[in-house]
mmCIF file of C-alpha atoms and ligand atoms in Angstrom:
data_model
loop_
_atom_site.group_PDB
_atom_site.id
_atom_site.type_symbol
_atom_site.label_atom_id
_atom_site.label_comp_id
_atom_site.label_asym_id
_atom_site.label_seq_id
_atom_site.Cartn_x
_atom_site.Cartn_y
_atom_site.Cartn_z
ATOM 1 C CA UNK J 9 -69.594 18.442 68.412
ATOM 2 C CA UNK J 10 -71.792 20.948 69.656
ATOM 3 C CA UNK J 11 -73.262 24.145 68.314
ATOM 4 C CA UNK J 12 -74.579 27.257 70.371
ATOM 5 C CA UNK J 13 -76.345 29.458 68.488
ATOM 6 C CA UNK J 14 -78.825 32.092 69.723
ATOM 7 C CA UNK J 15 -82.712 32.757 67.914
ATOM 8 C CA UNK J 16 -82.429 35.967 65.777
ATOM 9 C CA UNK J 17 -82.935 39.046 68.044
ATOM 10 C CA UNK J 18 -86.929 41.571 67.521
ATOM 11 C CA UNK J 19 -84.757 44.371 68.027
ATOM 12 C CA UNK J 20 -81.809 43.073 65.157
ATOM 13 C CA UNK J 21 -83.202 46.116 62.960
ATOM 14 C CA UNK J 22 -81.369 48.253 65.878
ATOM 15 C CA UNK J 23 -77.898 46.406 65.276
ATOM 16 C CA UNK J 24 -74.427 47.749 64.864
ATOM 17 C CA UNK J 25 -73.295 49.246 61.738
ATOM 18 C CA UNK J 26 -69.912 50.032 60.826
ATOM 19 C CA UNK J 27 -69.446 49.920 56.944
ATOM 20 C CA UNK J 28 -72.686 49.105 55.415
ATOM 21 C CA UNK J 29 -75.699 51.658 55.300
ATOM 22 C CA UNK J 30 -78.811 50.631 56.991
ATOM 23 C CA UNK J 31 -81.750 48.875 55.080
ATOM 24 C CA UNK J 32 -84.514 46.953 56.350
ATOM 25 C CA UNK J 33 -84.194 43.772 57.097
ATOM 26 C CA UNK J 34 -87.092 41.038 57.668
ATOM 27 C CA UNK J 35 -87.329 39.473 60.568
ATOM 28 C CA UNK J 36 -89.326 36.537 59.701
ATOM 29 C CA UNK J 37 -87.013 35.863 56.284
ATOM 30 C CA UNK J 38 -83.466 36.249 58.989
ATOM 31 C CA UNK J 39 -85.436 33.619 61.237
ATOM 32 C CA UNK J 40 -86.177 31.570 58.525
ATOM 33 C CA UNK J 41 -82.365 31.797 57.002
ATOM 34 C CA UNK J 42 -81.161 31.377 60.967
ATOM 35 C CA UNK J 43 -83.170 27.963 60.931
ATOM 36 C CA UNK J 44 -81.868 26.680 57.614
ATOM 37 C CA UNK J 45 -78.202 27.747 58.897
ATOM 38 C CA UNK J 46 -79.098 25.038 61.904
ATOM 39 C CA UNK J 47 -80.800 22.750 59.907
ATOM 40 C CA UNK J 48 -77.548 22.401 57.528
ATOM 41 C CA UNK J 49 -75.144 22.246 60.666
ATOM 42 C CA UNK J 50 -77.882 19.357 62.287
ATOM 43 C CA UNK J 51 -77.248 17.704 58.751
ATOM 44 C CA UNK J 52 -73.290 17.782 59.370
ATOM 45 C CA UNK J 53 -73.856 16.173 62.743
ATOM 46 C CA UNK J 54 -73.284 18.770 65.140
ATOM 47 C CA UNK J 55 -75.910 18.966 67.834
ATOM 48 C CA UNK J 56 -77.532 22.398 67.811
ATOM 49 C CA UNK J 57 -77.624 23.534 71.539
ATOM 50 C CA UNK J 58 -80.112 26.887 70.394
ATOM 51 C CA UNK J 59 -80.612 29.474 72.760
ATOM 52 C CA UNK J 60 -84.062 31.510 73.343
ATOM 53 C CA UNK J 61 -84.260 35.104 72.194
ATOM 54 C CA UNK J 62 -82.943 38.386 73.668
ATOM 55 C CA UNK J 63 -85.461 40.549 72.682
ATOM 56 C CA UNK J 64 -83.520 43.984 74.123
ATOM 57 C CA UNK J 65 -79.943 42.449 72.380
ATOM 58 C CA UNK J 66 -80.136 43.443 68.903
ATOM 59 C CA UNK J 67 -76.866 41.620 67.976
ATOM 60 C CA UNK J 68 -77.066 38.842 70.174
ATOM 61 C CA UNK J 69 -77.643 35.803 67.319
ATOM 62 C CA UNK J 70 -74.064 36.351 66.367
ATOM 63 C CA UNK J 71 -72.810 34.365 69.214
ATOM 64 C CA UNK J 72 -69.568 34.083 67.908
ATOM 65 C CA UNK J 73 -68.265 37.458 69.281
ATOM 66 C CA UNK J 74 -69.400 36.508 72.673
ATOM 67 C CA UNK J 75 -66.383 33.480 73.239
ATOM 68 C CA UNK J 76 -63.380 31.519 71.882
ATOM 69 C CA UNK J 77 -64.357 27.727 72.815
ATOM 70 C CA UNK J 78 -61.049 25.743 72.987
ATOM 71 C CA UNK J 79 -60.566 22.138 73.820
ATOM 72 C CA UNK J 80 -58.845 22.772 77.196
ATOM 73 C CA UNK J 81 -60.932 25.979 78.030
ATOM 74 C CA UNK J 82 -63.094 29.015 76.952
ATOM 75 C CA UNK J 83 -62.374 32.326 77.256
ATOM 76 C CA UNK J 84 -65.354 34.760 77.589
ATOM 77 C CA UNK J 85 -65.084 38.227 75.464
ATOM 78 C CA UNK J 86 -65.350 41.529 76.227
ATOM 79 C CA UNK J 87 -67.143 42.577 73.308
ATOM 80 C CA UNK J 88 -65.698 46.176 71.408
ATOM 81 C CA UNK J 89 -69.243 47.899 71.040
ATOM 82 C CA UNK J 90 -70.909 48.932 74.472
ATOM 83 C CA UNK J 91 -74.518 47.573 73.257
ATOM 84 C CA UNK J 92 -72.827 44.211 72.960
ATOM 85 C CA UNK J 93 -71.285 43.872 76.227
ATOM 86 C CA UNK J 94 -74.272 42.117 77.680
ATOM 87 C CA UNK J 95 -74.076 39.396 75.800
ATOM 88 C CA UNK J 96 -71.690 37.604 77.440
ATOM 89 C CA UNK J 97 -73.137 36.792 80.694
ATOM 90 C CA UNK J 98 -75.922 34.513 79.420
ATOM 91 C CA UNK J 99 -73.240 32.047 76.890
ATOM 92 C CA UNK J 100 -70.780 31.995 80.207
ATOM 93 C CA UNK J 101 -73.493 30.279 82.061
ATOM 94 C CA UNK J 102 -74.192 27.810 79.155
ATOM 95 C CA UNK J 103 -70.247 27.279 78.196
ATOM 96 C CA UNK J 104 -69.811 26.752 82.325
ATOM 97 C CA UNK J 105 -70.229 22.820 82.182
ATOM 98 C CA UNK J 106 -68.251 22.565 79.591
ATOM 99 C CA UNK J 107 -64.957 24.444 79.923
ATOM 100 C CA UNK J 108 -63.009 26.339 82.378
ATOM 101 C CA UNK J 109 -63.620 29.808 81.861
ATOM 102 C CA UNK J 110 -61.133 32.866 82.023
ATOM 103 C CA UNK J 111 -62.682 36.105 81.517
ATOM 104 C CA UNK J 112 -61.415 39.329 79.439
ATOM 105 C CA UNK J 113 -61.119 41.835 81.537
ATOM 106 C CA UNK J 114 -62.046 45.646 81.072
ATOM 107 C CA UNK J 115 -60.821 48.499 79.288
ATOM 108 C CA UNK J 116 -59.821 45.282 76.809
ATOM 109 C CA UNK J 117 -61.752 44.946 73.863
ATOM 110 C CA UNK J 118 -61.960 41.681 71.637
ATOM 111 C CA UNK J 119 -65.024 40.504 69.334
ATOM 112 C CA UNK J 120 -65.003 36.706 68.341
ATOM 113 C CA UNK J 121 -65.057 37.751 64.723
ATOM 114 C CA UNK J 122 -61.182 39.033 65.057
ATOM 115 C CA UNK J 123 -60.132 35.755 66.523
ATOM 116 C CA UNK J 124 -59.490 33.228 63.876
ATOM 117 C CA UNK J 125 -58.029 30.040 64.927
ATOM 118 C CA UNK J 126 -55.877 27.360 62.567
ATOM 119 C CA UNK J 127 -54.874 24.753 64.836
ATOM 120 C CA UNK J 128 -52.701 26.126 67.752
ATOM 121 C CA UNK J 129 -52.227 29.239 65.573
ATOM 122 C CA UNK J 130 -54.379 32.307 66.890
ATOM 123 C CA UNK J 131 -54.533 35.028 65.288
ATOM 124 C CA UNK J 132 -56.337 38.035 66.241
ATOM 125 C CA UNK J 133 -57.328 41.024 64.282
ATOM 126 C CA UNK J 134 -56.795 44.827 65.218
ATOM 127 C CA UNK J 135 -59.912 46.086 64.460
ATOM 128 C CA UNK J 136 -62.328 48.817 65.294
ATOM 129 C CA UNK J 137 -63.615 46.192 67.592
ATOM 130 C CA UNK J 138 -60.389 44.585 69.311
ATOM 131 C CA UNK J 139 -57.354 45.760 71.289
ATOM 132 C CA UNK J 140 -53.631 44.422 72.132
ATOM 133 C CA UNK J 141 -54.836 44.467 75.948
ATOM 134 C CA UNK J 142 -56.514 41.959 75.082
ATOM 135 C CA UNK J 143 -54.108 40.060 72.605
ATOM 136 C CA UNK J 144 -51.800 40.166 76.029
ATOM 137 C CA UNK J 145 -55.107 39.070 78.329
ATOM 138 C CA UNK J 146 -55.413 35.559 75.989
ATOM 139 C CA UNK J 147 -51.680 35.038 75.206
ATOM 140 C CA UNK J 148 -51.446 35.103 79.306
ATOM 141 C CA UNK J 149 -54.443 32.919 79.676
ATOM 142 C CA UNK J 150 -53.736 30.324 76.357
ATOM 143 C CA UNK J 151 -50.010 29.823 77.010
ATOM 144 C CA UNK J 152 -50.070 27.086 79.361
ATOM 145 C CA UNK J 153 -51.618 25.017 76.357
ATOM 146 C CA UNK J 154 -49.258 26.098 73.631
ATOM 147 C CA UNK J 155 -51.128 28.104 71.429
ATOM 148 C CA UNK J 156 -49.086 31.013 69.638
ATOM 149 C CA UNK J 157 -51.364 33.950 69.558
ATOM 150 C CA UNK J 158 -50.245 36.580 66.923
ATOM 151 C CA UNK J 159 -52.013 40.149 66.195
ATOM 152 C CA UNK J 160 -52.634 40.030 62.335
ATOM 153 C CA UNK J 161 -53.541 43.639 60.368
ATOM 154 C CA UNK J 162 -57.046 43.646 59.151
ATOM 155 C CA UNK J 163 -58.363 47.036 57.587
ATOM 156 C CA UNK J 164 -61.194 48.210 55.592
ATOM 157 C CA UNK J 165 -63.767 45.377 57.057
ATOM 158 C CA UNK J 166 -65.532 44.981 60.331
ATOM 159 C CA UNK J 167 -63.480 41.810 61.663
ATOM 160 C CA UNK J 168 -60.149 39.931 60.265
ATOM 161 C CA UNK J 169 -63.021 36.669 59.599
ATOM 162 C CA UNK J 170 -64.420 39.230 57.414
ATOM 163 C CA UNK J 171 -61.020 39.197 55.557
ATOM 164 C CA UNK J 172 -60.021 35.737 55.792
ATOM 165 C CA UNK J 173 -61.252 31.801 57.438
ATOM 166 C CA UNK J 174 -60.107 28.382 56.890
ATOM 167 C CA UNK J 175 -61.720 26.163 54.555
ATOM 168 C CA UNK J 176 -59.328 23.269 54.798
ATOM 169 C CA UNK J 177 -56.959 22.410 56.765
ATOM 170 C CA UNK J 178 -53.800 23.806 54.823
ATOM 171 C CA UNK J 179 -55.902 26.033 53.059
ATOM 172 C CA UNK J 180 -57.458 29.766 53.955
ATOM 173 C CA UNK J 181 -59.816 32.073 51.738
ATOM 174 C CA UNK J 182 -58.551 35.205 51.921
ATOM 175 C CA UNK J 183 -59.915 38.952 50.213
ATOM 176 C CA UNK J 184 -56.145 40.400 50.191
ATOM 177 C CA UNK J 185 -57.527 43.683 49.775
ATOM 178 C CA UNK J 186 -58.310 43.796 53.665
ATOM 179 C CA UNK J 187 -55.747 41.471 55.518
ATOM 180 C CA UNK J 188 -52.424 40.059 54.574
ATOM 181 C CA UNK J 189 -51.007 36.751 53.823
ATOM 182 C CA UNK J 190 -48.105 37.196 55.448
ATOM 183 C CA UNK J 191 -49.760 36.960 58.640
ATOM 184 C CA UNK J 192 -50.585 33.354 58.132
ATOM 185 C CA UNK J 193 -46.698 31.202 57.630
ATOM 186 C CA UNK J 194 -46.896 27.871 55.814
ATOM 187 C CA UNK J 195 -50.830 27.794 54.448
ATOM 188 C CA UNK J 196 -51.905 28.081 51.082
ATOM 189 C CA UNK J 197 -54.996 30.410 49.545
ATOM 190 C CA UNK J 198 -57.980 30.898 47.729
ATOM 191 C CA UNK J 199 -58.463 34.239 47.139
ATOM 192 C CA UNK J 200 -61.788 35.838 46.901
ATOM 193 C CA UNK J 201 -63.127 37.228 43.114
ATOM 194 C CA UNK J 202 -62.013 40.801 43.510
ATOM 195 C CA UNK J 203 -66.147 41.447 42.837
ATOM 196 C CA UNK J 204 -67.318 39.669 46.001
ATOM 197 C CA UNK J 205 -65.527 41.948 48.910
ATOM 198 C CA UNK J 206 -67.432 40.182 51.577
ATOM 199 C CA UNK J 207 -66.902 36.567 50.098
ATOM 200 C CA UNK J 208 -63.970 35.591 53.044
ATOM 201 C CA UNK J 209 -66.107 34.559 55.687
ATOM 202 C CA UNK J 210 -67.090 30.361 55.118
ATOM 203 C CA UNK J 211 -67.600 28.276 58.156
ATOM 204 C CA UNK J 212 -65.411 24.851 57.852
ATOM 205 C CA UNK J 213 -66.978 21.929 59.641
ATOM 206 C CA UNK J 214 -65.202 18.136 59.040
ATOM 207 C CA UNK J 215 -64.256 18.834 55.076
ATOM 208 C CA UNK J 216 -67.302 20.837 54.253
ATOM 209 C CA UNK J 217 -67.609 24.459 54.412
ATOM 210 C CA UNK J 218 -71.340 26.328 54.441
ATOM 211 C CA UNK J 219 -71.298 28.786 52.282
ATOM 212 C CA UNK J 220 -73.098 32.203 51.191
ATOM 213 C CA UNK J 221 -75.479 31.815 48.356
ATOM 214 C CA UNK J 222 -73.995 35.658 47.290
ATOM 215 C CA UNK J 223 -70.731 34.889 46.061
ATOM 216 C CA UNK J 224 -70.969 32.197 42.926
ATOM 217 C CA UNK J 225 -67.920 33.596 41.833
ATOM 218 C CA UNK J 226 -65.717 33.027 44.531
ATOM 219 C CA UNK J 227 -67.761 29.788 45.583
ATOM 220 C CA UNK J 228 -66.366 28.435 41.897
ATOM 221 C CA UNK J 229 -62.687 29.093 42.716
ATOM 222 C CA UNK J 230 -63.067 26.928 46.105
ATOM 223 C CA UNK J 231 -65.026 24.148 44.119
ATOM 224 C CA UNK J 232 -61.769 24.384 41.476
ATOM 225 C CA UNK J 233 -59.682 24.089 44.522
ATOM 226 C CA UNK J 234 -61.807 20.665 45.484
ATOM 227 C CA UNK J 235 -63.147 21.813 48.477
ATOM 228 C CA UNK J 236 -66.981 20.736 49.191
ATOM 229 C CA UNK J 237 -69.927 23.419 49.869
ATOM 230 C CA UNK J 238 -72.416 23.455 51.303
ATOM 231 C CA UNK J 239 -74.528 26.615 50.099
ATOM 232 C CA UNK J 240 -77.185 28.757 52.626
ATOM 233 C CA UNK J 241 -79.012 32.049 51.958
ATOM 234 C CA UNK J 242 -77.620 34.274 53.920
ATOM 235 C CA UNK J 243 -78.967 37.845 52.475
ATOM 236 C CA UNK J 244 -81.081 38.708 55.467
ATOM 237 C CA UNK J 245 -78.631 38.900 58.643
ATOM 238 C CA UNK J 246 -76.090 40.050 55.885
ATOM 239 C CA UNK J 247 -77.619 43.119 55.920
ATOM 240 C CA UNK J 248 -76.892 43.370 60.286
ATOM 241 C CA UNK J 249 -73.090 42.786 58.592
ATOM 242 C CA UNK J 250 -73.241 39.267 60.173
ATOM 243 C CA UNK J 251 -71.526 36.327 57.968
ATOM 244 C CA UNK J 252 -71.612 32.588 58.525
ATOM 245 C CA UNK J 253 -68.988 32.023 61.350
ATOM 246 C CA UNK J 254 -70.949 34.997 63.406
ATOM 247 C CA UNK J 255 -73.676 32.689 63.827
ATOM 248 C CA UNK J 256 -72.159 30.006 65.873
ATOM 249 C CA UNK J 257 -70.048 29.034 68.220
ATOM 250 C CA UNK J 258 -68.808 25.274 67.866
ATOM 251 C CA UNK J 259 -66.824 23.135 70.056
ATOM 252 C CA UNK J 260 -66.402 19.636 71.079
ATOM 253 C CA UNK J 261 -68.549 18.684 73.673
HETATM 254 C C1 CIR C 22 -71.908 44.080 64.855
HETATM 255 O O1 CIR C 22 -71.598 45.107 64.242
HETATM 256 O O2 CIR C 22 -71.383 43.783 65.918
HETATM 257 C C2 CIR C 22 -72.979 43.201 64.267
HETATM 258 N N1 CIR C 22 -73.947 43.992 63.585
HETATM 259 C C3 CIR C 22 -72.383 42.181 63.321
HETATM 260 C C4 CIR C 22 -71.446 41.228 64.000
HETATM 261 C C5 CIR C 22 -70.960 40.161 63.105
HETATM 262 N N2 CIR C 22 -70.141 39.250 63.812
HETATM 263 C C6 CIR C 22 -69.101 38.634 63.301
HETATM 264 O O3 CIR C 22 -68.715 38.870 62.175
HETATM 265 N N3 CIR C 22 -68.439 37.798 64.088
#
């Protein structure tokens, strides 16, 4: 399996902010919680494929929003904010060898962050950032390999991974307050601890999940529900409203 990920941006102090208020945020300390987030995905066995700096793309380390990486092709985004439209090109030329590409096409809007994936289930969150043009543009394009793609109501976070992921493979964590379980048929949930809003987002890899440092609560209802952890710091790029899946962009290679 490979990883992409993308060195934390000069300019990430400039980022997009939608619900949180802006603070400083250290670039050194992001870099050095960036490199841990590798290090810990290197220890799982991926191979990190780590891409140099954009130093005019504030956003660009959360890779994530730039493409969905399937086994029988990759679709390139068309990111919802304007400053994050440019980040595609550069991740199309590295996901090239690897996949056929399709490419959203404009006015349609879709950020990686909406799509979540559980097996050939994908659902895709109507956000500030995403569209139905461009639920239509990947139902079109994903058909042919038999994925059901749904639209699923997300509301009151940035991206319907901010509301809910998959941490097993019958299992999702889900903060109910922002997304509904009735979008996702036959799985069963962990809910968040109603104290950690922005506790939803874990990254599954094999049967380990990495997991923010912020939410012991919630982290204690997925060790109750057996599921293994693997904890990072994540403060720093927290603050840019990034989470754990943002950072990444993983696919068999
Ligand atoms: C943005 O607003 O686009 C960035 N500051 C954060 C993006 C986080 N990405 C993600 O959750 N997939």
């Amino acid at each position: 399996m490979i990883a992409i990920t993308r060195e934390v941006s000069r300019s990430i102090v400039h980022c997009e902010l939608t619900h949180l208020e802006r603070t400083p945020i250290d670039l050194e300390q992001a870099r050095a919680q960036h490199a841990e987030y590798e290090s810990v995905l290197k220890y799982l066995g991926l191979a990190i494929l780590s891409l140099p700096e954009e130093p005019s793309l504030a956003d660009s380390v959360f890779v994530e929003d730039t493409a969905l990486v399937l086994d029988e092709c990759a679709i390139i985004l068309r990111p919802g904010a304007d400053s994050r439209k440019p980040e595609t090109e550069s991740i199309a030329k590295v996901l090239a060898p690897y996949r056929k590409l399709f490419y959203i096409e404009a006015p349609a809007r879709v950020d990686g962050g909406d799509i979540l994936r559980v097996g050939k289930q994908i659902n895709i969150g109507l956000s500030s950032r995403s569209d139905t043009n461009a639920i239509e543009q990947i139902q079109d394009f994903l058909q042919p390999y038999g994925y059901e793609v749904h639209a699923a109501m997300a509301s009151g976070c940035l991206h319907l991974k901010s509301a809910v992921t998959q941490v097993a493979e019958d299992t999702l964590l889900i903060n109910p307050a922002w997304t509904d379980k009735k979008n996702f048929a036959r799985m069963k949930f962990v809910e968040i601890d109603p104290s950690e809003s922005y506790a939803a987002n874990a990254l599954l890899i094999g049967d380990t999940i990495l997991y923010p440092k912020a939410f012991p609560k919630t982290r204690m209802k997925l060790e109750d529900a057996g599921i293994k952890i693997a904890v990072v710091d994540a403060d720093e790029l927290a603050k840019a409203e990034g989470a754990l899946t943002c950072c990444s962009l993983i696919f068999q290679d």
